[in-house]
């Protein structure tokens, strides 16, 4: 048997409880990983509260967590290119990161220079950042606006876009101004009128990545003149109203995201949003702090 922070019901953070669970099994093409660290994302909070029951089939009795890092413990049939004992970062399409063990078919070797916590903070955000840049077909020489540029996804989107040769206008809070400038974005403060502030910097906006979900999509489509070049991760109603795209989180969205970004983390060319670490058994406390707005950091849950 093994243990996990189980989603015992939809509700407040205390529904996450440390319980004995049947250990996951590595199916064909999957690895079984002993978790050293697991990332907490805003989507986890919405799933826990029951707001996304129409999107994710996992309900009470399941284990949250789309991203983790740990040590490979078993190999499923047909797996090659990785060995028992290897250190990996993993994306978890079926969730399960808040557990001692998790099975997945999406992994990449963790470079030794990258800590467990940083490796665990990366996978879901990297997949979303690289995937959305591809969804809007952002190419060298173009200008992209990133809404939510100070967030976990946004900071990666800014840096990937710069590495692809784009000009990046980064909409973030004043608190994040210096950070988004340091990573190569041209700062505008987020919120009402953001596209007026973008227009003061440039009359050319080719694409918009919304990694915040707090409006602005109608203005984004007006700025690009093409709804197919505006994508959101978090505002389906706004996308429908504006004629913009809702990002497709399926397996085809940037399957190479870890292969692209982990080496960048290792060589220092990619920085992540700052994070705080808590023990896995304190997952409810991480959810409380994120929901209250008391912390703007990413949370990573760790296992000794
Ligand atoms: N569909 C998918 O596949 C997928 C995948 C990953 C994430 N997501 C979603 O994408 C969103 C971002 O995720 P994340 O992990 O990057 O979250 P995050 O780290 O909390 O970042 C969100 C950022 O948006 C900023 N923000 C708040 N209001 C804004 C506004 N009006 N305009 C621009 N930025 C604003 C926040 O700033 P403050 O800190 O100042 O509030 C924060 O920096 C979440 O809603 C998440 O659920 C979806």
Tab-separated table of C-alpha atoms and ligand atoms in Angstrom:
chain	number	residue	atom	x	y	z
A	1	UNK	CA	0.000	0.000	0.000
A	2	UNK	CA	0.973	3.634	-0.288
A	3	UNK	CA	-0.374	6.983	0.897
A	4	UNK	CA	-1.752	10.056	-0.834
A	5	UNK	CA	-3.632	13.273	-0.142
A	6	UNK	CA	-7.004	11.994	-1.284
A	7	UNK	CA	-9.820	14.255	-2.516
A	8	UNK	CA	-12.391	12.804	-0.120
A	9	UNK	CA	-15.250	15.046	-1.371
A	10	UNK	CA	-15.673	18.265	-3.358
A	11	UNK	CA	-15.368	21.218	-1.003
A	12	UNK	CA	-12.999	23.329	1.103
A	13	UNK	CA	-9.259	22.514	1.409
A	14	UNK	CA	-9.789	20.170	4.393
A	15	UNK	CA	-11.402	17.625	2.033
A	16	UNK	CA	-7.783	16.758	1.109
A	17	UNK	CA	-6.831	13.998	3.552
A	18	UNK	CA	-3.790	11.763	3.985
A	19	UNK	CA	-5.091	8.250	3.409
A	20	UNK	CA	-3.831	4.817	2.475
A	21	UNK	CA	-4.543	4.067	-1.208
A	22	UNK	CA	-4.114	1.180	-3.598
A	23	UNK	CA	-0.750	1.886	-5.247
A	24	UNK	CA	-0.988	2.965	-8.891
A	25	UNK	CA	0.352	0.525	-11.485
A	26	UNK	CA	2.496	1.368	-14.506
A	27	UNK	CA	0.352	0.399	-17.500
A	28	UNK	CA	1.729	-0.183	-21.005
A	29	UNK	CA	3.954	2.720	-21.984
A	30	UNK	CA	3.951	4.151	-18.464
A	31	UNK	CA	6.507	4.547	-15.687
A	32	UNK	CA	5.745	4.300	-11.972
A	33	UNK	CA	7.427	7.166	-10.117
A	34	UNK	CA	8.120	7.639	-6.394
A	35	UNK	CA	7.226	11.298	-5.915
A	36	UNK	CA	9.788	13.661	-4.351
A	37	UNK	CA	7.884	16.868	-5.137
A	38	UNK	CA	4.516	17.792	-6.684
A	39	UNK	CA	3.340	21.111	-8.113
A	40	UNK	CA	0.073	22.768	-7.075
A	41	UNK	CA	-1.750	24.739	-9.785
A	42	UNK	CA	-4.842	26.986	-9.773
A	43	UNK	CA	-6.746	24.289	-11.681
A	44	UNK	CA	-6.298	21.924	-8.699
A	45	UNK	CA	-8.233	24.364	-6.499
A	46	UNK	CA	-11.109	24.483	-8.966
A	47	UNK	CA	-11.220	20.699	-9.297
A	48	UNK	CA	-11.178	20.326	-5.487
A	49	UNK	CA	-14.074	22.754	-5.141
A	50	UNK	CA	-16.114	20.792	-7.720
A	51	UNK	CA	-16.138	23.614	-10.293
A	52	UNK	CA	-14.621	21.495	-13.048
A	53	UNK	CA	-16.541	18.235	-12.575
A	54	UNK	CA	-17.827	18.614	-16.159
A	55	UNK	CA	-14.238	18.734	-17.488
A	56	UNK	CA	-12.263	16.228	-15.378
A	57	UNK	CA	-13.775	12.789	-14.690
A	58	UNK	CA	-11.748	12.277	-11.484
A	59	UNK	CA	-13.977	12.998	-8.487
A	60	UNK	CA	-14.057	12.109	-4.792
A	61	UNK	CA	-11.655	9.258	-4.032
A	62	UNK	CA	-9.121	10.486	-6.585
A	63	UNK	CA	-5.755	12.190	-6.109
A	64	UNK	CA	-5.101	15.691	-7.533
A	65	UNK	CA	-1.901	16.937	-9.126
A	66	UNK	CA	-0.901	17.394	-12.779
A	67	UNK	CA	2.867	17.612	-12.262
A	68	UNK	CA	5.599	16.050	-10.157
A	69	UNK	CA	9.224	14.982	-10.044
A	70	UNK	CA	10.646	11.804	-8.586
A	71	UNK	CA	12.475	8.516	-9.064
A	72	UNK	CA	11.399	5.813	-11.517
A	73	UNK	CA	10.415	2.690	-9.559
A	74	UNK	CA	8.858	0.419	-12.207
A	75	UNK	CA	8.538	0.290	-16.003
A	76	UNK	CA	5.353	-0.676	-17.830
A	77	UNK	CA	5.370	-2.882	-20.910
A	78	UNK	CA	6.986	-1.331	-23.949
A	79	UNK	CA	8.855	1.413	-22.093
A	80	UNK	CA	12.377	2.202	-23.206
A	81	UNK	CA	14.773	5.107	-22.893
A	82	UNK	CA	14.443	5.238	-19.101
A	83	UNK	CA	15.574	2.932	-16.286
A	84	UNK	CA	14.555	2.126	-12.724
A	85	UNK	CA	16.282	4.644	-10.454
A	86	UNK	CA	16.306	7.476	-13.029
A	87	UNK	CA	15.300	10.937	-11.801
A	88	UNK	CA	12.480	12.421	-13.890
A	89	UNK	CA	9.983	15.267	-14.140
A	90	UNK	CA	6.505	14.094	-15.091
A	91	UNK	CA	3.288	15.521	-16.494
A	92	UNK	CA	0.213	13.697	-15.219
A	93	UNK	CA	-2.746	13.833	-17.633
A	94	UNK	CA	-4.749	11.583	-15.281
A	95	UNK	CA	-3.529	13.598	-12.217
A	96	UNK	CA	-2.238	11.855	-9.039
A	97	UNK	CA	0.779	14.013	-8.146
A	98	UNK	CA	-0.309	14.477	-4.509
A	99	UNK	CA	0.625	10.853	-3.783
A	100	UNK	CA	3.708	8.870	-2.804
A	101	UNK	CA	3.534	6.995	-6.112
A	102	UNK	CA	2.158	7.983	-9.520
A	103	UNK	CA	2.025	6.391	-12.990
A	104	UNK	CA	2.323	8.363	-16.233
A	105	UNK	CA	3.352	8.115	-19.864
A	106	UNK	CA	4.842	11.661	-19.968
A	107	UNK	CA	8.306	11.999	-18.439
A	108	UNK	CA	11.696	13.540	-19.155
A	109	UNK	CA	15.055	13.129	-17.397
A	110	UNK	CA	15.577	15.663	-14.588
A	111	UNK	CA	18.974	17.314	-15.049
A	112	UNK	CA	21.003	17.083	-11.828
A	113	UNK	CA	21.315	20.904	-11.705
A	114	UNK	CA	17.524	21.219	-11.353
A	115	UNK	CA	16.073	20.684	-7.859
A	116	UNK	CA	13.140	18.374	-7.201
A	117	UNK	CA	10.894	21.327	-6.373
A	118	UNK	CA	11.769	23.315	-9.483
A	119	UNK	CA	11.356	20.226	-11.691
A	120	UNK	CA	7.938	19.621	-10.127
A	121	UNK	CA	6.862	23.253	-10.623
A	122	UNK	CA	7.511	23.090	-14.370
A	123	UNK	CA	5.529	20.418	-16.274
A	124	UNK	CA	1.906	21.643	-16.450
A	125	UNK	CA	2.918	25.268	-16.958
A	126	UNK	CA	5.519	24.393	-19.607
A	127	UNK	CA	2.987	22.350	-21.544
A	128	UNK	CA	0.462	25.187	-21.401
A	129	UNK	CA	3.007	27.882	-22.322
A	130	UNK	CA	4.571	26.068	-25.280
A	131	UNK	CA	1.183	24.729	-26.383
A	132	UNK	CA	-0.516	28.137	-26.463
A	133	UNK	CA	2.381	29.747	-28.350
A	134	UNK	CA	1.954	27.028	-30.961
A	135	UNK	CA	-1.834	27.377	-30.992
A	136	UNK	CA	-1.480	31.042	-31.984
A	137	UNK	CA	1.281	30.109	-34.484
A	138	UNK	CA	3.673	32.666	-32.978
A	139	UNK	CA	6.777	33.018	-35.173
A	140	UNK	CA	10.044	34.933	-35.123
A	141	UNK	CA	9.746	38.642	-35.823
A	142	UNK	CA	6.155	38.857	-34.609
A	143	UNK	CA	4.786	40.605	-31.527
A	144	UNK	CA	2.869	38.622	-28.915
A	145	UNK	CA	1.017	39.972	-25.893
A	146	UNK	CA	1.048	37.693	-22.826
A	147	UNK	CA	-1.749	38.399	-20.329
A	148	UNK	CA	-0.806	37.053	-16.902
A	149	UNK	CA	2.920	37.362	-17.687
A	150	UNK	CA	3.861	37.186	-13.988
A	151	UNK	CA	2.144	33.819	-13.444
A	152	UNK	CA	3.543	30.300	-13.636
A	153	UNK	CA	2.457	29.821	-17.248
A	154	UNK	CA	3.017	33.435	-18.272
A	155	UNK	CA	6.669	33.664	-17.219
A	156	UNK	CA	7.466	30.555	-19.275
A	157	UNK	CA	5.477	31.860	-22.257
A	158	UNK	CA	7.401	35.160	-22.150
A	159	UNK	CA	10.793	33.406	-22.130
A	160	UNK	CA	9.905	30.828	-24.781
A	161	UNK	CA	8.524	33.536	-27.051
A	162	UNK	CA	11.727	35.577	-26.623
A	163	UNK	CA	13.827	32.486	-27.368
A	164	UNK	CA	11.791	32.013	-30.569
A	165	UNK	CA	12.652	35.562	-31.655
A	166	UNK	CA	9.395	37.342	-30.824
A	167	UNK	CA	8.836	40.767	-29.319
A	168	UNK	CA	6.829	40.217	-26.105
A	169	UNK	CA	4.494	42.697	-24.423
A	170	UNK	CA	4.001	41.344	-20.896
A	171	UNK	CA	0.857	42.308	-18.941
A	172	UNK	CA	1.408	41.745	-15.222
A	173	UNK	CA	0.963	43.417	-11.851
A	174	UNK	CA	3.277	46.250	-10.771
A	175	UNK	CA	4.691	43.807	-8.201
A	176	UNK	CA	5.939	41.626	-11.076
A	177	UNK	CA	7.232	44.482	-13.277
A	178	UNK	CA	10.944	44.004	-12.620
A	179	UNK	CA	10.735	40.230	-12.987
A	180	UNK	CA	8.943	40.325	-16.355
A	181	UNK	CA	11.420	42.945	-17.600
A	182	UNK	CA	14.333	40.763	-16.400
A	183	UNK	CA	13.016	37.833	-18.456
A	184	UNK	CA	12.679	39.894	-21.614
A	185	UNK	CA	9.127	41.234	-21.603
A	186	UNK	CA	8.093	44.839	-22.226
A	187	UNK	CA	5.930	45.568	-19.200
A	188	UNK	CA	2.375	46.910	-19.163
A	189	UNK	CA	0.241	46.827	-16.044
A	190	UNK	CA	-2.648	44.345	-16.287
A	191	UNK	CA	-6.353	45.143	-15.877
A	192	UNK	CA	-8.889	47.448	-17.531
A	193	UNK	CA	-7.510	49.305	-20.537
A	194	UNK	CA	-4.526	46.992	-20.937
A	195	UNK	CA	-4.732	47.075	-24.739
A	196	UNK	CA	-4.634	50.906	-24.674
A	197	UNK	CA	-1.326	50.567	-22.829
A	198	UNK	CA	-0.176	47.972	-25.369
A	199	UNK	CA	-1.138	50.392	-28.195
A	200	UNK	CA	1.093	53.030	-26.606
A	201	UNK	CA	4.046	50.655	-27.143
A	202	UNK	CA	3.211	49.237	-30.564
A	203	UNK	CA	0.597	49.350	-33.314
A	204	UNK	CA	1.436	45.755	-34.230
A	205	UNK	CA	0.002	42.852	-32.212
A	206	UNK	CA	0.171	39.543	-34.067
A	207	UNK	CA	-0.965	37.169	-31.324
A	208	UNK	CA	-2.228	37.110	-27.731
A	209	UNK	CA	-1.758	34.389	-25.107
A	210	UNK	CA	-4.130	34.791	-22.151
A	211	UNK	CA	-2.607	33.008	-19.157
A	212	UNK	CA	-4.784	34.869	-16.644
A	213	UNK	CA	-8.451	34.424	-17.554
A	214	UNK	CA	-9.509	37.858	-16.324
A	215	UNK	CA	-11.009	39.405	-19.479
A	216	UNK	CA	-9.563	41.439	-22.340
A	217	UNK	CA	-10.252	38.907	-25.089
A	218	UNK	CA	-12.551	41.164	-27.149
A	219	UNK	CA	-9.835	43.845	-27.110
A	220	UNK	CA	-7.256	41.158	-27.936
A	221	UNK	CA	-9.181	40.058	-31.027
A	222	UNK	CA	-9.583	43.696	-32.075
A	223	UNK	CA	-5.821	44.233	-31.653
A	224	UNK	CA	-4.811	41.191	-33.730
A	225	UNK	CA	-7.712	41.374	-36.179
A	226	UNK	CA	-7.813	37.563	-36.081
A	227	UNK	CA	-9.517	35.510	-33.360
A	228	UNK	CA	-7.551	32.406	-34.354
A	229	UNK	CA	-4.418	34.156	-33.051
A	230	UNK	CA	-5.842	34.794	-29.575
A	231	UNK	CA	-5.891	31.878	-27.140
A	232	UNK	CA	-6.951	31.623	-23.506
A	233	UNK	CA	-6.193	28.987	-20.883
A	234	UNK	CA	-8.873	30.048	-18.442
A	235	UNK	CA	-11.755	32.019	-19.977
A	236	UNK	CA	-14.031	29.794	-22.089
A	237	UNK	CA	-16.987	32.220	-21.920
A	238	UNK	CA	-14.776	35.162	-22.913
A	239	UNK	CA	-13.306	33.164	-25.794
A	240	UNK	CA	-16.750	32.238	-27.100
A	241	UNK	CA	-17.977	35.835	-26.850
A	242	UNK	CA	-14.894	37.306	-28.522
A	243	UNK	CA	-14.377	34.662	-31.209
A	244	UNK	CA	-11.034	33.702	-29.665
A	245	UNK	CA	-9.672	30.181	-29.053
A	246	UNK	CA	-9.898	28.078	-25.926
A	247	UNK	CA	-6.638	26.159	-25.525
A	248	UNK	CA	-6.944	22.408	-26.070
A	249	UNK	CA	-5.208	20.636	-23.163
A	250	UNK	CA	-5.199	17.243	-24.953
A	251	UNK	CA	-2.134	15.011	-25.369
A	252	UNK	CA	-1.271	16.683	-28.681
A	253	UNK	CA	-0.578	20.034	-26.997
A	254	UNK	CA	3.202	20.353	-26.857
A	255	UNK	CA	4.113	16.732	-25.996
A	256	UNK	CA	7.757	17.876	-26.162
A	257	UNK	CA	7.311	20.639	-23.565
A	258	UNK	CA	9.557	18.965	-20.976
A	259	UNK	CA	12.210	18.145	-23.559
A	260	UNK	CA	12.276	21.813	-24.612
A	261	UNK	CA	12.191	23.433	-21.164
A	262	UNK	CA	14.122	21.175	-18.740
A	263	UNK	CA	17.450	21.772	-20.543
A	264	UNK	CA	16.687	25.527	-20.455
A	265	UNK	CA	16.160	25.316	-16.682
A	266	UNK	CA	19.441	23.437	-16.363
A	267	UNK	CA	21.470	25.988	-18.352
A	268	UNK	CA	19.856	28.977	-16.641
A	269	UNK	CA	18.074	30.312	-19.738
A	270	UNK	CA	14.638	29.715	-18.188
A	271	UNK	CA	13.456	31.077	-14.829
A	272	UNK	CA	10.233	30.096	-13.095
A	273	UNK	CA	7.929	32.101	-10.872
A	274	UNK	CA	9.158	31.945	-7.266
A	275	UNK	CA	7.807	29.063	-5.223
A	276	UNK	CA	7.243	28.030	-1.611
A	277	UNK	CA	7.600	24.455	-0.391
A	278	UNK	CA	5.329	22.632	2.048
A	279	UNK	CA	5.218	18.950	2.996
A	280	UNK	CA	2.813	16.905	0.869
A	281	UNK	CA	0.700	16.300	3.956
A	282	UNK	CA	0.092	20.103	4.110
A	283	UNK	CA	-1.581	20.227	0.679
A	284	UNK	CA	-4.730	21.718	2.233
A	285	UNK	CA	-2.667	24.595	3.661
A	286	UNK	CA	-1.174	25.295	0.215
A	287	UNK	CA	-4.702	25.417	-1.238
A	288	UNK	CA	-5.829	27.760	1.585
A	289	UNK	CA	-2.955	30.181	1.022
A	290	UNK	CA	-3.448	30.254	-2.745
A	291	UNK	CA	-7.220	30.726	-2.477
A	292	UNK	CA	-6.895	33.548	0.069
A	293	UNK	CA	-4.467	35.509	-2.098
A	294	UNK	CA	-2.116	35.573	0.917
A	295	UNK	CA	0.661	34.300	-1.328
A	296	UNK	CA	1.386	34.977	-4.988
A	297	UNK	CA	4.042	32.253	-5.089
A	298	UNK	CA	3.700	28.854	-6.714
A	299	UNK	CA	3.366	26.056	-4.136
A	300	UNK	CA	5.320	22.815	-4.345
A	301	UNK	CA	4.550	19.868	-2.055
A	302	UNK	CA	7.575	17.855	-0.961
A	303	UNK	CA	8.147	14.311	0.293
A	304	UNK	CA	11.151	13.388	2.462
B	1	LIG	N1	-6.377	24.968	-19.770
B	1	LIG	C1	-5.192	24.497	-19.374
B	1	LIG	O1	-4.691	23.512	-19.898
B	1	LIG	C2	-4.453	25.194	-18.265
B	1	LIG	C3	-3.161	24.780	-17.921
B	1	LIG	C4	-2.475	25.513	-16.958
B	1	LIG	C5	-3.099	26.586	-16.349
B	1	LIG	N2	-4.381	26.901	-16.695
B	1	LIG	C6	-5.054	28.056	-16.101
B	1	LIG	O2	-4.326	29.214	-16.537
B	1	LIG	C7	-4.368	30.201	-15.524
B	1	LIG	C8	-2.938	30.612	-15.156
B	1	LIG	O3	-2.297	29.533	-14.498
B	1	LIG	P1	-0.977	29.823	-13.673
B	1	LIG	O4	-0.563	28.528	-13.081
B	1	LIG	O5	-0.004	30.582	-14.508
B	1	LIG	O6	-1.570	30.759	-12.514
B	1	LIG	P2	-0.826	31.881	-11.670
B	1	LIG	O7	0.588	31.508	-11.437
B	1	LIG	O8	-1.713	32.177	-10.515
B	1	LIG	O9	-0.804	33.156	-12.640
B	1	LIG	C9	-1.914	33.943	-12.946
B	1	LIG	C10	-1.376	35.344	-13.145
B	1	LIG	O10	-2.403	36.190	-13.674
B	1	LIG	C11	-2.265	37.449	-13.039
B	1	LIG	N3	-3.473	38.233	-13.187
B	1	LIG	C12	-4.495	38.416	-12.302
B	1	LIG	N4	-5.404	39.251	-12.857
B	1	LIG	C13	-4.955	39.589	-14.093
B	1	LIG	C14	-5.430	40.409	-15.141
B	1	LIG	N5	-6.595	41.081	-15.046
B	1	LIG	N6	-4.713	40.511	-16.277
B	1	LIG	C15	-3.544	39.860	-16.418
B	1	LIG	N7	-3.014	39.075	-15.446
B	1	LIG	C16	-3.723	38.934	-14.304
B	1	LIG	C17	-1.927	37.089	-11.614
B	1	LIG	O11	-1.386	38.203	-10.963
B	1	LIG	P3	-1.580	38.400	-9.381
B	1	LIG	O12	-0.613	37.441	-8.738
B	1	LIG	O13	-1.218	39.832	-9.187
B	1	LIG	O14	-3.019	38.097	-9.065
B	1	LIG	C18	-0.908	35.982	-11.836
B	1	LIG	O15	0.398	36.506	-12.018
B	1	LIG	C19	-5.151	29.596	-14.345
B	1	LIG	O16	-6.508	30.016	-14.457
B	1	LIG	C20	-5.040	28.094	-14.585
B	1	LIG	O17	-6.114	27.384	-14.021
B	1	LIG	C21	-5.058	26.246	-17.633
